[in-house]
Tab-separated table of C-alpha atoms in Angstrom:
chain	number	residue	atom	x	y	z
A	50	MET	CA	0.000	0.000	0.000
A	51	LEU	CA	1.456	3.340	-1.076
A	52	ASP	CA	1.249	6.300	1.285
A	53	CYS	CA	0.666	8.531	-1.716
A	54	ALA	CA	0.244	8.071	-5.456
A	55	ILE	CA	1.024	11.086	-7.620
A	56	ILE	CA	-0.511	11.036	-11.089
A	57	GLY	CA	1.421	13.186	-13.555
A	58	GLY	CA	5.035	14.361	-13.681
A	59	GLY	CA	4.793	18.059	-14.476
A	60	PRO	CA	5.712	20.892	-12.092
A	61	ALA	CA	2.760	20.047	-9.776
A	62	GLY	CA	3.495	16.315	-9.568
A	63	LEU	CA	7.239	16.809	-9.148
A	64	THR	CA	6.777	19.354	-6.361
A	65	ALA	CA	4.228	17.093	-4.660
A	66	GLY	CA	6.825	14.325	-4.918
A	67	LEU	CA	9.478	16.497	-3.326
A	68	TYR	CA	7.259	17.608	-0.442
A	69	THR	CA	5.654	14.235	0.345
A	70	THR	CA	8.951	12.361	0.443
A	71	ARG	CA	10.924	15.068	2.210
A	72	GLY	CA	7.990	15.487	4.597
A	73	GLY	CA	8.184	11.899	5.738
A	74	LEU	CA	5.856	9.768	3.606
A	75	ASP	CA	7.616	6.492	2.880
A	76	ASP	CA	6.114	4.927	-0.157
A	77	VAL	CA	5.390	7.492	-2.836
A	78	ILE	CA	5.217	6.757	-6.543
A	79	MET	CA	4.866	9.395	-9.228
A	80	TYR	CA	3.314	7.982	-12.388
A	81	GLU	CA	4.346	9.603	-15.653
A	82	LYS	CA	4.337	7.714	-18.931
A	83	GLY	CA	7.773	8.979	-19.965
A	84	MET	CA	10.425	11.393	-18.774
A	85	PRO	CA	8.863	13.871	-16.307
A	86	GLY	CA	8.818	17.630	-16.901
A	87	GLY	CA	5.376	18.409	-18.262
A	88	GLN	CA	4.145	20.831	-20.899
A	89	ILE	CA	6.713	23.486	-20.071
A	90	THR	CA	9.396	21.272	-21.678
A	91	SER	CA	7.890	22.290	-25.034
A	92	SER	CA	8.362	26.014	-24.322
A	93	SER	CA	11.167	27.821	-26.064
A	94	GLU	CA	11.783	30.119	-23.135
A	95	ILE	CA	10.749	30.531	-19.496
A	96	GLU	CA	11.249	33.986	-18.056
A	97	ASN	CA	8.581	34.223	-15.349
A	98	TYR	CA	9.709	31.648	-12.798
A	99	PRO	CA	11.155	33.597	-9.869
A	100	GLY	CA	14.896	33.187	-9.601
A	101	ALA	CA	15.287	31.545	-13.008
A	102	THR	CA	17.098	34.482	-14.561
A	103	GLN	CA	19.308	32.732	-17.095
A	104	ARG	CA	18.793	34.263	-20.570
A	105	ASN	CA	17.013	32.110	-23.164
A	106	LEU	CA	16.403	29.347	-20.627
A	107	SER	CA	14.343	26.657	-22.370
A	108	GLY	CA	11.529	24.898	-20.555
A	109	MET	CA	13.354	21.608	-21.002
A	110	ASP	CA	16.623	22.788	-19.449
A	111	PHE	CA	14.677	24.401	-16.635
A	112	MET	CA	12.919	21.145	-15.669
A	113	ILE	CA	15.910	18.771	-15.776
A	114	PRO	CA	16.988	19.240	-12.107
A	115	TRP	CA	13.462	18.821	-10.687
A	116	LEU	CA	13.280	15.014	-10.882
A	117	GLU	CA	16.805	14.592	-9.576
A	118	GLN	CA	15.944	16.748	-6.560
A	119	CYS	CA	12.838	14.642	-5.775
A	120	GLN	CA	14.654	11.352	-6.137
A	121	ARG	CA	17.168	12.496	-3.546
A	122	PHE	CA	14.380	12.192	-0.974
A	123	GLY	CA	13.138	8.835	-2.192
A	124	LEU	CA	10.454	9.614	-4.748
A	125	LYS	CA	9.950	6.703	-7.120
A	126	HIS	CA	9.040	7.412	-10.735
A	127	GLU	CA	7.065	4.690	-12.468
A	128	MET	CA	6.917	4.962	-16.246
A	129	SER	CA	3.317	3.868	-16.629
A	130	GLU	CA	0.215	5.472	-17.986
A	131	VAL	CA	-2.562	5.654	-15.404
A	132	THR	CA	-5.961	5.036	-16.935
A	133	ARG	CA	-8.183	5.457	-13.876
A	134	VAL	CA	-8.187	6.195	-10.156
A	135	SER	CA	-10.995	4.577	-8.174
A	136	ARG	CA	-11.946	4.601	-4.516
A	137	ASN	CA	-12.338	1.430	-2.452
A	138	GLU	CA	-14.822	0.667	0.338
A	139	ASP	CA	-12.100	1.062	2.981
A	140	ALA	CA	-11.462	4.614	1.663
A	141	THR	CA	-8.168	3.681	-0.020
A	142	PHE	CA	-7.616	4.237	-3.744
A	143	THR	CA	-6.783	1.913	-6.610
A	144	ILE	CA	-4.531	3.128	-9.410
A	145	HIS	CA	-5.348	1.359	-12.692
A	146	LYS	CA	-2.641	1.307	-15.356
A	147	SER	CA	-2.720	0.806	-19.129
A	148	ASP	CA	-0.879	-2.535	-18.899
A	149	GLY	CA	-3.754	-3.862	-16.748
A	150	SER	CA	-1.873	-3.841	-13.419
A	151	THR	CA	-2.941	-1.874	-10.334
A	152	ASN	CA	-1.562	-0.341	-7.131
A	153	THR	CA	-3.362	0.771	-4.002
A	154	ALA	CA	-2.686	4.012	-2.165
A	155	LYS	CA	-3.854	5.787	0.976
A	156	SER	CA	-3.861	9.190	-0.742
A	157	VAL	CA	-3.728	10.447	-4.328
A	158	ILE	CA	-2.496	13.737	-5.770
A	159	VAL	CA	-3.630	14.262	-9.350
A	160	GLY	CA	-1.687	16.668	-11.558
A	161	THR	CA	-2.351	15.450	-15.083
A	162	GLY	CA	-2.228	18.921	-16.599
A	163	SER	CA	-3.712	19.877	-19.916
A	164	THR	CA	-3.284	19.360	-23.640
A	165	PRO	CA	-3.197	22.045	-26.347
A	166	LYS	CA	-6.674	22.621	-27.711
A	167	ARG	CA	-7.462	22.090	-31.370
A	168	ALA	CA	-9.135	25.067	-33.016
A	169	GLY	CA	-11.638	22.981	-34.971
A	170	PHE	CA	-11.095	24.346	-38.498
A	171	SER	CA	-11.480	22.146	-41.531
A	172	GLY	CA	-8.413	19.972	-42.192
A	173	GLU	CA	-6.816	20.600	-38.792
A	174	ASP	CA	-6.989	16.963	-37.656
A	175	LYS	CA	-6.218	15.548	-41.103
A	176	PHE	CA	-3.008	17.588	-41.360
A	177	PHE	CA	-1.975	17.362	-37.696
A	178	GLY	CA	1.684	16.355	-37.737
A	179	ARG	CA	1.931	17.145	-41.452
A	180	GLY	CA	2.018	20.918	-41.209
A	181	VAL	CA	-0.339	21.581	-38.319
A	182	SER	CA	1.542	21.682	-35.007
A	183	THR	CA	1.144	22.758	-31.391
A	184	CYS	CA	4.872	22.856	-30.542
A	185	ALA	CA	7.097	25.561	-32.024
A	186	THR	CA	10.301	24.369	-30.344
A	187	CYS	CA	9.718	20.839	-31.704
A	188	ASP	CA	8.689	21.662	-35.233
A	189	GLY	CA	9.869	25.223	-36.014
A	190	PHE	CA	13.079	23.671	-37.329
A	191	PHE	CA	11.202	22.105	-40.255
A	192	TYR	CA	10.203	25.586	-41.454
A	193	LYS	CA	13.611	27.222	-41.458
A	194	GLY	CA	13.590	29.879	-44.182
A	195	LYS	CA	9.874	29.357	-44.838
A	196	GLU	CA	6.656	31.151	-43.876
A	197	VAL	CA	4.371	29.981	-41.070
A	198	ALA	CA	1.064	30.964	-39.510
A	199	VAL	CA	0.393	31.171	-35.769
A	200	ILE	CA	-3.203	30.900	-34.584
A	201	GLY	CA	-4.082	32.651	-31.312
A	202	GLY	CA	-3.587	35.873	-29.384
A	203	GLY	CA	-2.598	34.851	-25.853
A	204	ASP	CA	0.803	34.725	-24.167
A	205	THR	CA	1.776	31.352	-25.613
A	206	ALA	CA	0.789	32.313	-29.169
A	207	LEU	CA	2.773	35.551	-29.087
A	208	GLU	CA	5.836	34.110	-27.358
A	209	GLU	CA	6.002	31.239	-29.810
A	210	ALA	CA	5.441	33.663	-32.736
A	211	LEU	CA	8.525	35.567	-31.561
A	212	TYR	CA	10.472	32.311	-31.380
A	213	LEU	CA	9.362	31.297	-34.890
A	214	ALA	CA	10.200	34.761	-36.273
A	215	LYS	CA	13.872	34.032	-35.551
A	216	ILE	CA	13.800	30.863	-37.684
A	217	CYS	CA	11.220	31.608	-40.379
A	218	THR	CA	11.205	34.290	-43.073
A	219	LYS	CA	7.720	35.395	-42.085
A	220	VAL	CA	5.191	34.692	-39.340
A	221	TYR	CA	1.504	35.498	-39.797
A	222	VAL	CA	-0.306	35.840	-36.469
A	223	ILE	CA	-3.988	35.106	-36.999
A	224	HIS	CA	-6.193	36.294	-34.158
A	225	ARG	CA	-9.956	36.579	-33.927
A	226	ARG	CA	-9.907	39.916	-32.060
A	227	ASP	CA	-8.005	43.151	-32.601
A	228	THR	CA	-6.510	43.178	-29.102
A	229	PHE	CA	-4.251	40.629	-27.417
A	230	ARG	CA	-4.456	38.904	-24.040
A	231	SER	CA	-0.775	38.894	-23.274
A	232	ALA	CA	1.885	40.650	-21.240
A	233	PRO	CA	2.364	44.241	-22.561
A	234	ASN	CA	6.081	43.748	-23.209
A	235	THR	CA	5.372	40.637	-25.284
A	236	ILE	CA	2.795	42.506	-27.406
A	237	GLU	CA	5.291	45.342	-27.879
A	238	ARG	CA	8.021	42.916	-29.025
A	239	VAL	CA	5.616	41.294	-31.504
A	240	LYS	CA	4.609	44.657	-32.975
A	241	LYS	CA	8.259	45.655	-33.359
A	242	THR	CA	9.273	42.434	-35.133
A	243	SER	CA	9.482	43.251	-38.846
A	244	ASN	CA	8.773	39.741	-40.144
A	245	ILE	CA	5.596	39.250	-38.095
A	246	GLU	CA	2.375	40.245	-39.868
A	247	LEU	CA	-0.769	40.525	-37.759
A	248	ILE	CA	-3.969	39.299	-39.383
A	249	LEU	CA	-6.630	40.490	-36.941
A	250	ASN	CA	-10.374	39.905	-36.602
A	251	ALA	CA	-9.773	36.705	-38.538
A	252	SER	CA	-10.294	32.991	-37.905
A	253	PRO	CA	-8.843	30.002	-39.718
A	254	GLN	CA	-11.411	28.433	-42.030
A	255	GLU	CA	-9.674	25.672	-43.934
A	256	VAL	CA	-6.237	24.116	-44.260
A	257	LEU	CA	-5.001	23.869	-47.834
A	258	GLY	CA	-2.728	20.954	-48.581
A	259	ASP	CA	-1.662	18.085	-50.763
A	260	ALA	CA	-0.224	14.587	-50.316
A	261	MET	CA	2.949	16.005	-48.749
A	262	GLY	CA	1.100	18.107	-46.188
A	263	VAL	CA	-0.011	21.675	-45.591
A	264	THR	CA	0.533	24.314	-48.275
A	265	GLY	CA	-1.536	27.132	-46.826
A	266	LEU	CA	-4.558	28.322	-44.940
A	267	ARG	CA	-7.718	30.224	-45.778
A	268	VAL	CA	-8.860	32.666	-43.123
A	269	VAL	CA	-12.211	34.366	-42.807
A	270	PHE	CA	-12.599	37.888	-41.441
A	271	LYS	CA	-15.407	39.127	-39.228
A	272	ASP	CA	-16.971	40.899	-42.226
A	273	GLY	CA	-17.131	37.582	-44.112
A	274	SER	CA	-14.303	38.266	-46.550
A	275	THR	CA	-11.540	35.682	-46.888
A	276	ARG	CA	-7.800	35.642	-47.517
A	277	GLN	CA	-5.441	32.857	-48.507
A	278	VAL	CA	-2.200	32.649	-46.526
A	279	ASP	CA	0.501	30.612	-48.286
A	280	ALA	CA	2.380	29.030	-45.393
A	281	PRO	CA	3.360	25.351	-45.116
A	282	GLY	CA	3.356	25.461	-41.304
A	283	ILE	CA	0.394	26.252	-39.042
A	284	PHE	CA	0.977	26.509	-35.281
A	285	VAL	CA	-2.132	26.476	-33.097
A	286	PHE	CA	-2.002	28.069	-29.615
A	287	ILE	CA	-5.573	28.770	-28.557
A	288	GLY	CA	-5.608	27.403	-25.022
A	289	ARG	CA	-5.731	23.982	-23.425
A	290	ASP	CA	-8.118	21.181	-22.496
A	291	VAL	CA	-7.686	19.679	-19.018
A	292	ASN	CA	-6.672	16.022	-18.818
A	293	ASN	CA	-9.334	14.677	-16.440
A	294	GLN	CA	-9.647	11.192	-17.965
A	295	VAL	CA	-8.100	9.382	-14.976
A	296	LEU	CA	-10.983	10.577	-12.788
A	297	ILE	CA	-13.695	9.070	-15.005
A	298	GLN	CA	-15.184	5.972	-13.365
A	299	GLU	CA	-16.440	2.809	-15.050
A	300	ASN	CA	-20.023	4.128	-14.968
A	301	GLY	CA	-18.970	7.356	-16.692
A	302	SER	CA	-19.248	9.587	-13.609
A	303	PHE	CA	-16.316	11.479	-12.122
A	304	LEU	CA	-14.608	10.338	-8.923
A	305	CYS	CA	-15.008	13.790	-7.395
A	306	GLU	CA	-16.954	16.986	-8.015
A	307	MET	CA	-16.094	18.839	-11.214
A	308	ASN	CA	-17.248	22.068	-12.843
A	309	ASP	CA	-18.866	22.317	-16.274
A	310	ALA	CA	-15.487	22.890	-17.933
A	311	GLY	CA	-14.285	19.516	-16.629
A	312	GLU	CA	-11.990	21.057	-14.012
A	313	VAL	CA	-11.772	19.583	-10.526
A	314	ILE	CA	-13.434	21.632	-7.799
A	315	VAL	CA	-10.943	22.134	-4.967
A	316	ASP	CA	-10.737	24.328	-1.891
A	317	ILE	CA	-7.796	26.588	-1.128
A	318	SER	CA	-5.861	23.540	0.172
A	319	MET	CA	-6.387	21.491	-3.011
A	320	ASN	CA	-8.884	19.191	-1.256
A	321	THR	CA	-11.395	17.676	-3.652
A	322	SER	CA	-14.844	16.442	-2.570
A	323	VAL	CA	-13.225	13.074	-1.734
A	324	PRO	CA	-11.047	12.858	1.417
A	325	GLY	CA	-7.456	11.919	0.578
A	326	LEU	CA	-7.796	12.991	-3.068
A	327	TYR	CA	-6.144	16.241	-4.180
A	328	ALA	CA	-6.105	18.024	-7.536
A	329	THR	CA	-3.308	20.367	-8.618
A	330	GLY	CA	-2.049	22.512	-11.479
A	331	ASP	CA	-3.967	23.029	-14.724
A	332	LEU	CA	-6.530	20.381	-13.730
A	333	ARG	CA	-8.142	22.399	-10.942
A	334	ILE	CA	-10.682	25.203	-11.037
A	335	ALA	CA	-9.360	28.741	-11.484
A	336	ALA	CA	-5.907	27.474	-12.423
A	337	PRO	CA	-3.536	30.268	-13.471
A	338	LYS	CA	-1.760	27.656	-15.713
A	339	GLN	CA	1.692	28.788	-14.688
A	340	VAL	CA	4.662	26.645	-13.648
A	341	VAL	CA	5.083	28.540	-10.402
A	342	SER	CA	1.447	28.114	-9.361
A	343	ALA	CA	1.377	24.440	-10.353
A	344	ALA	CA	4.461	23.904	-8.194
A	345	GLY	CA	2.736	25.775	-5.362
A	346	ASP	CA	-0.332	23.538	-5.707
A	347	GLY	CA	1.882	20.465	-5.516
A	348	ALA	CA	3.390	21.654	-2.244
A	349	VAL	CA	-0.013	22.524	-0.732
A	350	ALA	CA	-1.510	19.165	-1.736
A	351	ALA	CA	1.531	17.294	-0.399
A	352	LEU	CA	1.213	18.923	3.024
A	353	GLN	CA	-2.468	17.964	3.086
A	354	ALA	CA	-1.672	14.392	2.052
A	355	ILE	CA	0.968	14.039	4.767
A	356	ALA	CA	-1.513	15.185	7.440
A	357	TYR	CA	-4.249	12.926	6.034
A	358	VAL	CA	-2.069	9.798	5.921
A	359	ASP	CA	-0.833	10.541	9.430
A	360	LYS	CA	-4.420	10.879	10.677
A	361	ILE	CA	-5.790	7.665	9.112
A	362	SER	CA	-2.707	5.700	10.178
A	363	HIS	CA	-3.315	6.547	13.828
A	364	HIS	CA	-6.985	5.667	13.904
B	257	MET	CA	20.066	-5.510	-22.655
B	258	GLY	CA	18.592	-4.662	-26.034
B	259	LYS	CA	19.625	-1.374	-27.544
B	260	TYR	CA	17.882	0.796	-30.092
B	261	VAL	CA	19.505	1.279	-33.487
B	262	GLU	CA	20.602	4.759	-34.621
B	263	LEU	CA	19.519	4.995	-38.238
B	264	THR	CA	21.390	7.019	-40.836
B	265	ALA	CA	21.019	7.414	-44.592
B	266	SER	CA	23.496	4.567	-45.020
B	267	ASN	CA	21.851	1.906	-42.823
B	268	PHE	CA	18.160	2.858	-42.966
B	269	GLU	CA	17.117	0.486	-45.727
B	270	GLU	CA	19.172	-2.424	-44.464
B	271	ILE	CA	17.686	-2.267	-40.949
B	272	THR	CA	14.057	-1.710	-41.972
B	273	LYS	CA	13.789	-3.983	-45.042
B	274	GLU	CA	13.006	-7.171	-43.108
B	275	GLY	CA	10.666	-7.805	-40.207
B	276	VAL	CA	9.031	-5.171	-38.034
B	277	ALA	CA	10.678	-1.855	-37.167
B	278	LEU	CA	9.648	1.115	-35.047
B	279	VAL	CA	11.408	4.318	-36.099
B	280	ASP	CA	11.317	7.316	-33.746
B	281	PHE	CA	12.072	10.631	-35.494
B	282	TRP	CA	13.381	12.992	-32.816
B	283	ALA	CA	15.706	15.914	-32.133
B	284	PRO	CA	17.638	17.032	-29.044
B	285	TRP	CA	15.692	20.279	-28.614
B	286	CYS	CA	12.251	18.642	-28.575
B	287	GLY	CA	10.604	18.248	-25.148
B	288	PRO	CA	8.090	15.521	-26.046
B	289	CYS	CA	10.904	13.604	-27.793
B	290	ARG	CA	12.932	13.676	-24.625
B	291	MET	CA	9.859	12.530	-22.724
B	292	ILE	CA	9.569	9.324	-24.746
B	293	ALA	CA	13.338	8.633	-24.894
B	294	PRO	CA	13.287	6.252	-21.883
B	295	VAL	CA	10.197	4.546	-23.331
B	296	ILE	CA	12.073	3.815	-26.572
B	297	GLU	CA	14.955	2.387	-24.558
B	298	GLU	CA	12.623	0.047	-22.689
B	299	LEU	CA	10.953	-1.046	-25.923
B	300	ALA	CA	14.376	-1.880	-27.381
B	301	ASN	CA	14.909	-4.169	-24.438
B	302	ASP	CA	11.441	-5.731	-24.471
B	303	PHE	CA	11.435	-6.444	-28.214
B	304	GLU	CA	15.037	-7.609	-28.529
B	305	GLY	CA	15.192	-10.231	-31.285
B	306	LYS	CA	11.548	-9.596	-32.254
B	307	ALA	CA	11.461	-6.102	-33.747
B	308	ASN	CA	14.013	-3.400	-34.567
B	309	ILE	CA	13.545	-0.350	-32.350
B	310	CYS	CA	15.237	2.579	-34.089
B	311	LYS	CA	15.809	6.315	-33.805
B	312	VAL	CA	16.487	8.965	-36.429
B	313	ASN	CA	18.026	12.226	-35.253
B	314	THR	CA	16.246	14.608	-37.650
B	315	ASP	CA	18.806	17.329	-36.949
B	316	GLU	CA	21.602	15.176	-38.383
B	317	GLU	CA	19.621	13.081	-40.856
B	318	GLN	CA	17.486	15.674	-42.613
B	319	GLU	CA	17.470	13.644	-45.825
B	320	ILE	CA	15.526	10.791	-44.195
B	321	ALA	CA	13.135	13.225	-42.504
B	322	VAL	CA	12.412	14.912	-45.842
B	323	LYS	CA	11.964	11.539	-47.575
B	324	PHE	CA	9.199	10.576	-45.144
B	325	GLY	CA	7.690	14.058	-45.048
B	326	ILE	CA	8.369	14.486	-41.314
B	327	ARG	CA	7.089	17.888	-40.155
B	328	SER	CA	6.388	17.193	-36.486
B	329	ILE	CA	8.453	15.420	-33.895
B	330	PRO	CA	8.249	13.022	-32.318
B	331	THR	CA	6.777	11.103	-35.255
B	332	ILE	CA	6.949	7.341	-34.918
B	333	LEU	CA	6.764	5.274	-38.091
B	334	PHE	CA	6.150	1.530	-38.127
B	335	PHE	CA	7.638	-0.589	-40.926
B	336	LYS	CA	6.948	-4.146	-41.980
B	337	ASN	CA	9.346	-5.707	-44.503
B	338	GLY	CA	10.479	-2.274	-45.655
B	339	GLU	CA	7.021	-0.830	-46.116
B	340	MET	CA	5.717	1.975	-43.911
B	341	VAL	CA	2.429	0.634	-42.524
B	342	ASP	CA	1.483	2.868	-39.586
B	343	GLN	CA	2.439	6.094	-37.841
B	344	MET	CA	1.911	8.038	-34.635
B	345	VAL	CA	2.542	11.743	-33.980
B	346	GLY	CA	3.422	12.998	-30.505
B	347	ALA	CA	4.323	11.409	-27.186
B	348	ALA	CA	2.423	8.279	-26.158
B	349	SER	CA	2.716	5.532	-23.556
B	350	LYS	CA	4.924	2.471	-23.840
B	351	GLN	CA	1.785	0.355	-23.961
B	352	ALA	CA	0.487	2.263	-27.003
B	353	PHE	CA	3.734	1.722	-28.927
B	354	ALA	CA	3.963	-1.938	-27.850
B	355	ASP	CA	0.387	-2.570	-29.035
B	356	LYS	CA	1.246	-1.223	-32.503
B	357	ILE	CA	4.354	-3.412	-32.740
B	358	ASN	CA	2.534	-6.508	-31.484
B	359	ALA	CA	-0.179	-5.992	-34.089
B	360	LEU	CA	2.501	-6.218	-36.800
B	361	LEU	CA	4.452	-9.206	-35.438
């Protein structure tokens, strides 16, 4: 029986792993299907984590020491995909894995994060991986010296547009409004970059492509007019969907209370509606979706889990 | 211990022409590629003698990447007797990759 099972190896899960093990829980496993690090490892640059002041620090380089630090205190990383967490009659939890095996745990901290949202335009799914991408650091390389389109107007879209502008001859930023939801200095940098063209009040309508992949994109403006953008690469950054699948039970209901957006309802201490079950990071309601807040959630949940395990072990 | 095979333009055909091969197109700067790196290593061990588990560094082997129209990494291609029969884009679990290989064996 594990003291605590941590589902997900992003900043929330890793911090929960550090705090639970350092705080005295003996048997703690963090489940992550591959190398831990989370979504931030796909970011070209992190400049808003306090103390991380190194110039051009990539998300991947930033996350490398986190696992090592946790393992120093005894956190075990199991490279399995968790399919479901269920609750037993004795109030313990069962962790179901994709290979069919299970573990039981006294407490569970879920930090499964989120996945980039698809925009839903025609051809997006068909050409995903063949011109349509959600990772500029991964795939920008394939468009060196070419033109690309970025869909979205938030922080991620603009930061990644700036990254792509260094590699590509031209970056079209396609945004459905005429104002951006991003840090003022990021907007300023975008506007000052000569090879970024803003296409505002416009939405992607259809991907144009052939057997080899994307060749361009047709966008539609608010007034109904259209424009063809000839760019072989389309990068979509329009927000994220939370990964709540592990909480879905066999009968289709959720293990704990959720909101309509599929986010877990937690209190200020990351308690869910089920005792011993905590939700952290992007998965929870009102998540700021920042590395620093996900890490904070992991620490808060870990302290709760330690107290909970201590309480049930002495009764 | 099984080990994955590093494919280059010179050995690609030879390694993939017979039997089942998984080929992981990756690059050092790619976060999701790094995420599945230990998964590929485990697969190489699990399928030793049964399937060739291979990697192509797209940074160094651009010719192969262009040949297969790779535009996103990680892209994982599955070959049977030299023919590309299936593909996956993005990070996935070991189980998901193993299922694809087992279906081809």
